[in-house]
């Protein structure tokens, strides 16, 4: 990803992808314009992970202590999880665009992360199904990346392409799975991109009918 890195306070409205792996992809905003990476450090990654509710608080506390003790390794771990994120974005968008060549290339990158995760995993029974399981004890600062790589493998095997969308909102480009009953969801979030689009449409209509004397400023971006 080429763009800027910017501090961001993650909020529930940032988790609209429909799956934790897609929410990771969406830690970059404005992919359709000038991308902005919200993961400005390993502590920010931990904040995002805590918000998802997917990771045990004790595990995140252990990671926080490790990151404070080994900041260099934490920075390297952050770069690798960014690499996983961009590989996933490339693979999902290639699948949506039915670009087999691009999909193969991105799949190879995702595969590399997945193999590293499996190498650190043990086979555990979840419910009645044996599955690879990773933890801070075996993965260290790579735990989040390893867990997300395993989750990504499960997601990609059953990703509903007919329900997977790229938000057309201005300075957005987020990925989301449309789980609405009618399958007609257009925006990542109606409260942000949807309302901004409606406001801009309303502004354009007023501008066309009011003429030069009635012009005003359009609504802002996300």
Tab-separated table of C-alpha atoms in Angstrom:
chain	number	residue	atom	x	y	z
A	1	UNK	CA	0.000	0.000	0.000
A	2	UNK	CA	1.254	3.477	-0.819
A	3	UNK	CA	-0.248	6.289	1.198
A	4	UNK	CA	0.030	7.940	4.582
A	5	UNK	CA	-0.047	6.562	8.112
A	6	UNK	CA	-2.334	8.398	10.476
A	7	UNK	CA	-3.364	7.929	14.101
A	8	UNK	CA	-6.979	6.874	14.501
A	9	UNK	CA	-9.221	6.053	17.440
A	10	UNK	CA	-11.092	2.916	16.440
A	11	UNK	CA	-14.840	2.849	17.082
A	12	UNK	CA	-17.574	0.252	16.539
A	13	UNK	CA	-18.570	1.987	13.297
A	14	UNK	CA	-15.184	0.927	11.866
A	15	UNK	CA	-16.188	-2.748	12.107
A	16	UNK	CA	-18.696	-3.038	9.272
A	17	UNK	CA	-17.014	-5.654	7.072
A	18	UNK	CA	-19.043	-8.584	8.304
A	19	UNK	CA	-15.951	-10.621	9.251
A	20	UNK	CA	-12.891	-9.849	11.363
A	21	UNK	CA	-10.553	-10.497	8.413
A	22	UNK	CA	-12.378	-7.937	6.291
A	23	UNK	CA	-12.332	-5.507	9.214
A	24	UNK	CA	-8.542	-5.875	9.184
A	25	UNK	CA	-8.527	-5.011	5.469
A	26	UNK	CA	-10.579	-1.930	6.340
A	27	UNK	CA	-7.947	-0.530	8.702
A	28	UNK	CA	-6.937	1.371	5.571
A	29	UNK	CA	-9.439	4.005	4.475
A	30	UNK	CA	-9.749	6.030	1.264
A	31	UNK	CA	-8.424	3.144	-0.831
A	32	UNK	CA	-10.233	4.671	-3.814
A	33	UNK	CA	-8.334	7.953	-3.472
A	34	UNK	CA	-5.229	8.497	-1.317
A	35	UNK	CA	-5.054	5.544	1.116
A	36	UNK	CA	-4.652	6.265	4.811
A	37	UNK	CA	-3.325	3.513	7.085
A	38	UNK	CA	-4.834	3.720	10.575
A	39	UNK	CA	-2.391	1.239	12.124
A	40	UNK	CA	0.234	3.740	13.194
A	41	UNK	CA	1.874	1.399	15.713
A	42	UNK	CA	1.599	-1.948	17.459
A	43	UNK	CA	-0.401	-0.426	20.366
A	44	UNK	CA	-2.979	0.789	17.819
A	45	UNK	CA	-3.205	-2.725	16.417
A	46	UNK	CA	-3.941	-3.963	19.924
A	47	UNK	CA	-6.663	-1.316	20.327
A	48	UNK	CA	-8.294	-2.518	17.124
A	49	UNK	CA	-7.999	-6.152	18.202
A	50	UNK	CA	-9.627	-5.389	21.558
A	51	UNK	CA	-12.514	-3.610	19.847
A	52	UNK	CA	-13.283	-6.616	17.660
A	53	UNK	CA	-13.974	-8.741	20.752
A	54	UNK	CA	-12.330	-11.699	19.045
A	55	UNK	CA	-9.222	-11.887	21.213
A	56	UNK	CA	-8.987	-12.708	24.909
A	57	UNK	CA	-8.078	-9.677	27.072
A	58	UNK	CA	-5.342	-11.688	28.807
A	59	UNK	CA	-3.722	-12.479	25.455
A	60	UNK	CA	-3.803	-8.828	24.436
A	61	UNK	CA	-2.298	-7.824	27.771
A	62	UNK	CA	0.520	-10.314	27.199
A	63	UNK	CA	1.122	-8.856	23.748
A	64	UNK	CA	1.196	-5.349	25.174
A	65	UNK	CA	3.881	-6.341	27.664
A	66	UNK	CA	5.902	-8.073	24.952
A	67	UNK	CA	5.652	-5.018	22.694
A	68	UNK	CA	6.879	-2.748	25.470
A	69	UNK	CA	9.812	-5.073	26.147
A	70	UNK	CA	10.691	-5.681	22.493
A	71	UNK	CA	9.631	-2.605	20.488
A	72	UNK	CA	11.776	-3.550	17.490
A	73	UNK	CA	10.121	-6.942	17.133
A	74	UNK	CA	6.720	-5.349	17.644
A	75	UNK	CA	7.392	-2.950	14.765
A	76	UNK	CA	8.433	-5.869	12.544
A	77	UNK	CA	5.315	-7.807	13.534
A	78	UNK	CA	3.186	-4.789	12.602
A	79	UNK	CA	4.809	-4.619	9.168
A	80	UNK	CA	4.055	-8.289	8.587
A	81	UNK	CA	0.407	-7.940	9.559
A	82	UNK	CA	0.184	-5.006	7.158
A	83	UNK	CA	1.589	-7.352	4.526
A	84	UNK	CA	-1.128	-9.896	5.271
A	85	UNK	CA	-3.753	-7.163	5.117
A	86	UNK	CA	-2.638	-5.938	1.688
A	87	UNK	CA	-2.376	-9.483	0.324
A	88	UNK	CA	-5.948	-10.132	1.469
A	89	UNK	CA	-7.193	-6.918	-0.098
A	90	UNK	CA	-5.464	-7.804	-3.357
A	91	UNK	CA	-6.911	-11.317	-3.342
A	92	UNK	CA	-10.479	-10.271	-2.511
A	93	UNK	CA	-10.553	-7.493	-5.103
A	94	UNK	CA	-9.024	-9.814	-7.708
A	95	UNK	CA	-11.723	-12.407	-7.001
A	96	UNK	CA	-14.418	-9.748	-7.298
A	97	UNK	CA	-12.928	-8.572	-10.580
A	98	UNK	CA	-12.513	-12.158	-11.801
A	99	UNK	CA	-8.826	-11.487	-12.452
A	100	UNK	CA	-7.352	-14.991	-12.210
A	101	UNK	CA	-3.724	-13.902	-12.685
A	102	UNK	CA	-3.892	-11.264	-9.939
A	103	UNK	CA	-5.781	-13.685	-7.692
A	104	UNK	CA	-3.065	-16.326	-8.056
A	105	UNK	CA	-0.348	-13.841	-7.138
A	106	UNK	CA	-2.198	-12.546	-4.098
A	107	UNK	CA	-3.142	-16.076	-3.047
A	108	UNK	CA	0.535	-16.986	-2.965
A	109	UNK	CA	1.214	-14.123	-0.561
A	110	UNK	CA	-1.712	-15.110	1.684
A	111	UNK	CA	-0.509	-18.729	1.545
A	112	UNK	CA	2.888	-17.697	2.915
A	113	UNK	CA	1.273	-16.057	5.961
A	114	UNK	CA	-1.045	-19.043	6.426
A	115	UNK	CA	1.855	-21.536	6.347
A	116	UNK	CA	3.707	-19.551	8.974
A	117	UNK	CA	0.581	-19.581	11.135
A	118	UNK	CA	0.115	-23.336	10.738
A	119	UNK	CA	3.758	-23.904	11.643
A	120	UNK	CA	3.108	-22.247	15.011
A	121	UNK	CA	-0.249	-23.927	15.596
A	122	UNK	CA	-1.396	-26.995	17.431
A	123	UNK	CA	-4.451	-29.042	16.543
A	124	UNK	CA	-7.258	-28.380	18.996
A	125	UNK	CA	-10.899	-29.444	19.073
A	126	UNK	CA	-13.375	-26.586	18.913
A	127	UNK	CA	-16.801	-28.037	19.556
A	128	UNK	CA	-16.579	-31.229	17.570
A	129	UNK	CA	-14.171	-30.025	14.906
A	130	UNK	CA	-10.359	-30.291	15.117
A	131	UNK	CA	-8.802	-27.005	13.994
A	132	UNK	CA	-5.341	-25.409	14.096
A	133	UNK	CA	-5.042	-23.065	17.079
A	134	UNK	CA	-2.394	-20.467	17.849
A	135	UNK	CA	-1.610	-18.479	20.971
A	136	UNK	CA	0.782	-15.930	22.401
A	137	UNK	CA	2.820	-18.754	23.924
A	138	UNK	CA	3.724	-20.193	20.534
A	139	UNK	CA	3.412	-17.173	18.237
A	140	UNK	CA	4.564	-14.309	20.447
A	141	UNK	CA	4.085	-10.899	18.838
A	142	UNK	CA	2.955	-12.641	15.647
A	143	UNK	CA	-0.141	-14.061	17.379
A	144	UNK	CA	-2.633	-11.629	15.824
A	145	UNK	CA	-1.227	-12.179	12.331
A	146	UNK	CA	-1.238	-15.942	12.744
A	147	UNK	CA	-4.798	-16.011	14.061
A	148	UNK	CA	-6.040	-13.731	11.290
A	149	UNK	CA	-4.244	-15.791	8.640
A	150	UNK	CA	-6.036	-18.916	9.885
A	151	UNK	CA	-9.327	-17.042	9.945
A	152	UNK	CA	-8.663	-15.768	6.424
A	153	UNK	CA	-8.247	-19.306	5.108
A	154	UNK	CA	-11.653	-20.262	6.504
A	155	UNK	CA	-13.269	-17.093	5.129
A	156	UNK	CA	-11.825	-17.361	1.633
A	157	UNK	CA	-13.027	-20.942	1.209
A	158	UNK	CA	-16.623	-19.779	1.594
A	159	UNK	CA	-16.526	-16.087	0.678
A	160	UNK	CA	-19.893	-15.189	-0.922
A	161	UNK	CA	-18.647	-13.219	-3.922
A	162	UNK	CA	-22.184	-12.318	-4.952
A	163	UNK	CA	-22.604	-10.610	-1.588
A	164	UNK	CA	-19.121	-9.105	-1.230
A	165	UNK	CA	-18.936	-5.435	-2.143
A	166	UNK	CA	-16.564	-2.483	-2.433
A	167	UNK	CA	-18.138	0.643	-0.987
A	168	UNK	CA	-18.486	3.365	-3.658
A	169	UNK	CA	-18.461	6.126	-1.044
A	170	UNK	CA	-16.213	9.134	-1.557
A	171	UNK	CA	-12.753	8.420	-0.072
A	172	UNK	CA	-13.766	4.980	1.104
A	173	UNK	CA	-13.383	1.772	-0.933
A	174	UNK	CA	-14.000	-0.464	2.079
A	175	UNK	CA	-14.867	-4.121	1.595
A	176	UNK	CA	-17.986	-5.582	3.189
A	177	UNK	CA	-20.199	-8.641	3.033
A	178	UNK	CA	-23.808	-7.735	2.341
A	179	UNK	CA	-25.860	-9.726	4.825
A	180	UNK	CA	-29.065	-7.761	4.263
A	181	UNK	CA	-32.188	-9.735	3.506
A	182	UNK	CA	-32.633	-8.378	-0.003
A	183	UNK	CA	-28.936	-8.252	-0.867
A	184	UNK	CA	-29.178	-4.613	-1.928
A	185	UNK	CA	-26.820	-2.964	0.541
A	186	UNK	CA	-24.700	-0.461	-1.324
A	187	UNK	CA	-22.716	1.366	1.339
A	188	UNK	CA	-20.302	0.088	3.970
A	189	UNK	CA	-22.337	2.118	6.472
A	190	UNK	CA	-25.446	4.150	5.734
A	191	UNK	CA	-24.643	6.455	8.667
A	192	UNK	CA	-21.363	7.543	7.048
A	193	UNK	CA	-20.909	6.967	3.328
A	194	UNK	CA	-24.631	6.596	2.635
A	195	UNK	CA	-25.644	9.826	4.325
A	196	UNK	CA	-22.731	11.752	2.814
A	197	UNK	CA	-23.786	10.567	-0.662
A	198	UNK	CA	-27.398	11.540	0.004
A	199	UNK	CA	-26.276	14.944	1.249
A	200	UNK	CA	-24.154	15.544	-1.837
A	201	UNK	CA	-26.999	14.539	-4.135
A	202	UNK	CA	-29.332	16.916	-2.292
A	203	UNK	CA	-26.747	19.694	-2.506
A	204	UNK	CA	-26.289	19.193	-6.255
A	205	UNK	CA	-30.033	19.333	-6.819
A	206	UNK	CA	-30.366	22.546	-4.811
A	207	UNK	CA	-27.379	24.027	-6.600
A	208	UNK	CA	-28.915	23.292	-9.994
A	209	UNK	CA	-32.255	24.839	-9.075
A	210	UNK	CA	-31.073	27.775	-6.933
A	211	UNK	CA	-28.560	29.221	-9.354
A	212	UNK	CA	-25.393	31.170	-8.439
A	213	UNK	CA	-26.992	33.198	-5.618
A	214	UNK	CA	-28.135	30.135	-3.711
A	215	UNK	CA	-24.889	28.166	-3.652
A	216	UNK	CA	-23.476	26.848	-0.383
A	217	UNK	CA	-20.810	24.450	0.704
A	218	UNK	CA	-21.364	20.723	0.100
A	219	UNK	CA	-21.387	18.261	3.012
A	220	UNK	CA	-17.984	17.020	4.104
A	221	UNK	CA	-16.301	13.673	3.572
A	222	UNK	CA	-16.127	10.859	6.115
